mmCIF file of C-alpha atoms in Angstrom:
data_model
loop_
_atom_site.group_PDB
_atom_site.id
_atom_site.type_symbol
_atom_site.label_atom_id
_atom_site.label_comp_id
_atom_site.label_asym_id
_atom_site.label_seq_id
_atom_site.Cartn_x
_atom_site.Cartn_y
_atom_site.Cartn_z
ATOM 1 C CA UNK A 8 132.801 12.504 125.458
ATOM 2 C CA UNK A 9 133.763 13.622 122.234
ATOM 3 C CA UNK A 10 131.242 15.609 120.763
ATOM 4 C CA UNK A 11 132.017 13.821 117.121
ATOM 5 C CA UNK A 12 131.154 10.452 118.517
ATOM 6 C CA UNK A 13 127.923 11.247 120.142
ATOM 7 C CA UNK A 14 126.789 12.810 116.981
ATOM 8 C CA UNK A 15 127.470 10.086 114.972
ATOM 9 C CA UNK A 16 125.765 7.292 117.198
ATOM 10 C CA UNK A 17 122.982 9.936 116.750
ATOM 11 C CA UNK A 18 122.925 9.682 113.415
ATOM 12 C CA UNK A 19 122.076 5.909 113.361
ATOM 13 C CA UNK A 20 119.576 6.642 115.518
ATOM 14 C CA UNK A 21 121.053 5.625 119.054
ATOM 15 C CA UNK A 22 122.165 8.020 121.777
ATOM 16 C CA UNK A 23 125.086 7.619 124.155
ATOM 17 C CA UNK A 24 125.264 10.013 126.592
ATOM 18 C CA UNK A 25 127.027 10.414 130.091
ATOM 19 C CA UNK A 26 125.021 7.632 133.058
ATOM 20 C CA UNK A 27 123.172 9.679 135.632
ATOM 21 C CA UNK A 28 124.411 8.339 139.298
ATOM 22 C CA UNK A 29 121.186 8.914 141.179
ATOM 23 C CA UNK A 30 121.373 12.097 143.642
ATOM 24 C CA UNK A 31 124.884 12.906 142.342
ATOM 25 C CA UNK A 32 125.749 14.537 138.613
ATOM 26 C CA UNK A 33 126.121 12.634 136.061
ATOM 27 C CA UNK A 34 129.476 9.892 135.742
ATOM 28 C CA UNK A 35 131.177 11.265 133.163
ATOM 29 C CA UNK A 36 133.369 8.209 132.846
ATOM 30 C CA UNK A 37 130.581 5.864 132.044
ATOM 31 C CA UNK A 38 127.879 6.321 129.493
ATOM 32 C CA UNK A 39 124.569 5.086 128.360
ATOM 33 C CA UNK A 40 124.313 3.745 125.037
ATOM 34 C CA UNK A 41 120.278 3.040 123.860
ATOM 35 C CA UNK A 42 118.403 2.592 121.013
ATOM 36 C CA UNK A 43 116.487 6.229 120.187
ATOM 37 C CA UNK A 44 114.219 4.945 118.088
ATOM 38 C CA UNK A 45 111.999 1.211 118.220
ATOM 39 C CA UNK A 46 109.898 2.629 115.372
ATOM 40 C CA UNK A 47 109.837 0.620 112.190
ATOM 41 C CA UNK A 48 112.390 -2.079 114.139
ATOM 42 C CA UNK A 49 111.572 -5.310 115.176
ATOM 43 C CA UNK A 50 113.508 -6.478 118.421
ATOM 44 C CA UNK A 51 116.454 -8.089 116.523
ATOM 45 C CA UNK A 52 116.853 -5.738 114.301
ATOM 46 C CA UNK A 53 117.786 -3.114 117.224
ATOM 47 C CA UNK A 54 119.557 -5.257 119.102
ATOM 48 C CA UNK A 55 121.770 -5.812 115.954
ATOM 49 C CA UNK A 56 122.204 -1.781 115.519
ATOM 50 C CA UNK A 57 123.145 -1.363 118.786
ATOM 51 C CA UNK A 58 125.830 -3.797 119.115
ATOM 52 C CA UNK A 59 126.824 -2.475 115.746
ATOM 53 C CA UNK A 60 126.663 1.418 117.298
ATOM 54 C CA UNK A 61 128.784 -0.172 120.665
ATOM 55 C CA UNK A 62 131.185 -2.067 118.797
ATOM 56 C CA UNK A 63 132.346 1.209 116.956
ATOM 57 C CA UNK A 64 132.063 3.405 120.244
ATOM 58 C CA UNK A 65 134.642 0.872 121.724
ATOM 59 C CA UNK A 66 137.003 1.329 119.190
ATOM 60 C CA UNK A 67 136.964 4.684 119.036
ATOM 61 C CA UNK A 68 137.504 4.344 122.801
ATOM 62 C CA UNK A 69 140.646 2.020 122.498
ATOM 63 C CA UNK A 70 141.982 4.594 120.080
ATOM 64 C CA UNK A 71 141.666 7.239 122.326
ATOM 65 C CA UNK A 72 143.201 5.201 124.891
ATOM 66 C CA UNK A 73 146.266 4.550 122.894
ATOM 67 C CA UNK A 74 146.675 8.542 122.055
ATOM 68 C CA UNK A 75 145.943 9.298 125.800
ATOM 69 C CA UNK A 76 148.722 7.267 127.280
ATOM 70 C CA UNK A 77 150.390 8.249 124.348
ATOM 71 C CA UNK A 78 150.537 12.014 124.972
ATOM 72 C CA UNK A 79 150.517 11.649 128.714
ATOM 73 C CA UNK A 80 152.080 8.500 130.134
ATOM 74 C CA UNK A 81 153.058 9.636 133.149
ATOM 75 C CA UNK A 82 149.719 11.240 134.023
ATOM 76 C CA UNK A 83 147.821 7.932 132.411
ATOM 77 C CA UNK A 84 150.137 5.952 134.739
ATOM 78 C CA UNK A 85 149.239 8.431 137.893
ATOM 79 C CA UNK A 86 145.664 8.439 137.105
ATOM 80 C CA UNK A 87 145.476 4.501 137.767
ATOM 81 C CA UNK A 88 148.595 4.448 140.342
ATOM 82 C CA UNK A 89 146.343 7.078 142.516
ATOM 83 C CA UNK A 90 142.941 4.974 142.411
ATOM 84 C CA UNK A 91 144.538 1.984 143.098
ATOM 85 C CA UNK A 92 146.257 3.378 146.495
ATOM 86 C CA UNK A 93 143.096 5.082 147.293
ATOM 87 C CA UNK A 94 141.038 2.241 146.302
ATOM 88 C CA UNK A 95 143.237 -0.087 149.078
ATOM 89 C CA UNK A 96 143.473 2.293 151.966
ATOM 90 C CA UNK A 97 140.583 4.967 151.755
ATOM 91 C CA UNK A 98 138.496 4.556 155.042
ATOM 92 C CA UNK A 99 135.047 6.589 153.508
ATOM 93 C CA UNK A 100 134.161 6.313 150.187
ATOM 94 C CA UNK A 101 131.422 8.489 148.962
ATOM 95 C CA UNK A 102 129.634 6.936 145.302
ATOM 96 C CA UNK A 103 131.186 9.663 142.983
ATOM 97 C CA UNK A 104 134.306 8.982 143.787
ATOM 98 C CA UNK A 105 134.031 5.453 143.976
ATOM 99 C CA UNK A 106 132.923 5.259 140.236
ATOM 100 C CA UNK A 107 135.697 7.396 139.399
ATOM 101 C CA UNK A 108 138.184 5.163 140.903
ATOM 102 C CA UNK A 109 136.354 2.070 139.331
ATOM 103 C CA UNK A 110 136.735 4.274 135.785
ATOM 104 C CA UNK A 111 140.519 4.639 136.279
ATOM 105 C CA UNK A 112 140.888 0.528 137.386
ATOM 106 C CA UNK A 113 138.937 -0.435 134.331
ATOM 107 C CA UNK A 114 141.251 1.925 132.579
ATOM 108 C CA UNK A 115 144.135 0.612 134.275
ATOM 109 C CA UNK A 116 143.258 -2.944 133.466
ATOM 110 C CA UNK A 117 142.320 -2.233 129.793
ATOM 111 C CA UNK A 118 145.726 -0.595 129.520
ATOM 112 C CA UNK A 119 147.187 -3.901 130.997
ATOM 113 C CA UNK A 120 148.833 -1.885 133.919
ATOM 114 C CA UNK A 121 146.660 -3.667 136.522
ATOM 115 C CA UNK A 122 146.406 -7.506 135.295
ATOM 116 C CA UNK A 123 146.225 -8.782 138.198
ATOM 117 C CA UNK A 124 142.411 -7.750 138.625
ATOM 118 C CA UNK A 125 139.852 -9.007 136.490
ATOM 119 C CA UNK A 126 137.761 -6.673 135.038
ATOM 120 C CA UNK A 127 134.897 -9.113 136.238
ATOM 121 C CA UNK A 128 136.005 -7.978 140.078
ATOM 122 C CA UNK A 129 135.923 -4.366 138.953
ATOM 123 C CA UNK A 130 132.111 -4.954 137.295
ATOM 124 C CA UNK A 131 131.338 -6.742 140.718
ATOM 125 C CA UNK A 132 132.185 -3.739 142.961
ATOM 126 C CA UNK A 133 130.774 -1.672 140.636
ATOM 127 C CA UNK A 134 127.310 -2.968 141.439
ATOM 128 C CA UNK A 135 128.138 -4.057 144.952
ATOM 129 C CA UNK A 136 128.886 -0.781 145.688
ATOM 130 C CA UNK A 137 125.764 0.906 145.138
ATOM 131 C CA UNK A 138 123.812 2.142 148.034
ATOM 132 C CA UNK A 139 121.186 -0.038 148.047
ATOM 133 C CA UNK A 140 123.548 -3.345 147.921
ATOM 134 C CA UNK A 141 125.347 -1.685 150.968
ATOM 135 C CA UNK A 142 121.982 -1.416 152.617
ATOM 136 C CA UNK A 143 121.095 -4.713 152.030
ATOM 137 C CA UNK A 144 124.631 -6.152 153.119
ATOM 138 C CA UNK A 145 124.004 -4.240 156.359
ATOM 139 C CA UNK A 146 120.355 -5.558 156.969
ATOM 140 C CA UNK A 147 119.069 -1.768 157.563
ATOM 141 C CA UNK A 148 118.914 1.982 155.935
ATOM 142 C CA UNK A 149 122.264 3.570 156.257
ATOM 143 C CA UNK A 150 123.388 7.212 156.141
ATOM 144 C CA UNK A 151 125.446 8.607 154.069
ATOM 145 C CA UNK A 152 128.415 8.028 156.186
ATOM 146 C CA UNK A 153 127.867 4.785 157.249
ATOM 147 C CA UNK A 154 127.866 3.722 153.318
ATOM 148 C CA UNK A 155 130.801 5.575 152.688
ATOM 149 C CA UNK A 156 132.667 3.591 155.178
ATOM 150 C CA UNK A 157 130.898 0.134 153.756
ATOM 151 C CA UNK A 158 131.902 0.907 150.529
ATOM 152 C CA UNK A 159 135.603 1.405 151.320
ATOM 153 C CA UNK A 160 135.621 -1.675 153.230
ATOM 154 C CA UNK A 161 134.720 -3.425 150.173
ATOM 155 C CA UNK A 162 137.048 -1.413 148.162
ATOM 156 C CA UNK A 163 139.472 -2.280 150.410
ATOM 157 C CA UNK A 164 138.486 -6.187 150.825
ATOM 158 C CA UNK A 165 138.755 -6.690 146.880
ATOM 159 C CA UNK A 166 141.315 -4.073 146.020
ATOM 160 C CA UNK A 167 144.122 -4.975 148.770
ATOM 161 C CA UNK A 168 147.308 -6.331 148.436
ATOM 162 C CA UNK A 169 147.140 -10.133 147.797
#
């Protein structure tokens, strides 16, 4: 995150900072954008600031997109190449590094390097692949190996070659 952005988001009294995955650090692809303060706001009127506050973050985001690939394409290009191969053959899939190879799909797609996955499908595994929607696909409590090897069959099932 750069530290410029978060501070000004702060300023307008929102805070976006890096999405805890539960029992793992924090995803430091994905943040949490909220409202900081409800205080003197009626419902509307935060929901307007913070689409306001995430339409800016975006931006900024696309930006740095542009200058990433920019600087680095062959890296950018790697990045997405490398979670797309590991995304269709990986046989255990622990949750950190299945939200970092959902952050470098949704990269890949916004970047146009992947179109032929929606971003809707990427969304989709996101939350299907959360322990307790593997748990519930399975119809019992799994360990942590058993849901790593769920979750790569579903990476595998919506990532593989058509």
């Amino acid at each position: 995150l750069i530290p410029s952005v978060a501070s000004d988001v702060a300023t307008r009294r929102h805070s976006l900072v890096p999405m805890p995955d539960l029992g793992s650090p924090a995803l430091d692809d994905f943040y949490l954008l909220s409202n900081a303060s409800t205080l003197g706001r009626s419902e509307e009127e935060s929901l307007f600031h913070l689409k306001h506050v995430a339409a800016q973050v975006l931006a900024q985001e696309r930006e740095a997109r542009v200058r990433i690939r920019s600087a680095a394409p062959l890296q950018f290009e790697d990045r997405v190449g490398r979670a797309l191969g590991i995304s269709r053959y990986a046989r255990l899939l622990a949750s950190a590094e299945s939200n970092s190879l959902l952050s470098a799909l949704r990269l890949g797609v916004a970047a146009g390097l992947l179109d032929q996955f929606p971003l809707h499908r990427i969304n989709e595994v996101f939350i299907a692949s959360q322990n307790a929607h593997l748990e519930m696909k399975c119809g019992h409590a799994c360990d942590e190996l058993q849901l790593s090897v769920e979750r790569a069959d579903l990476f595998r099932a919506r990532f593989g070659q058509n």
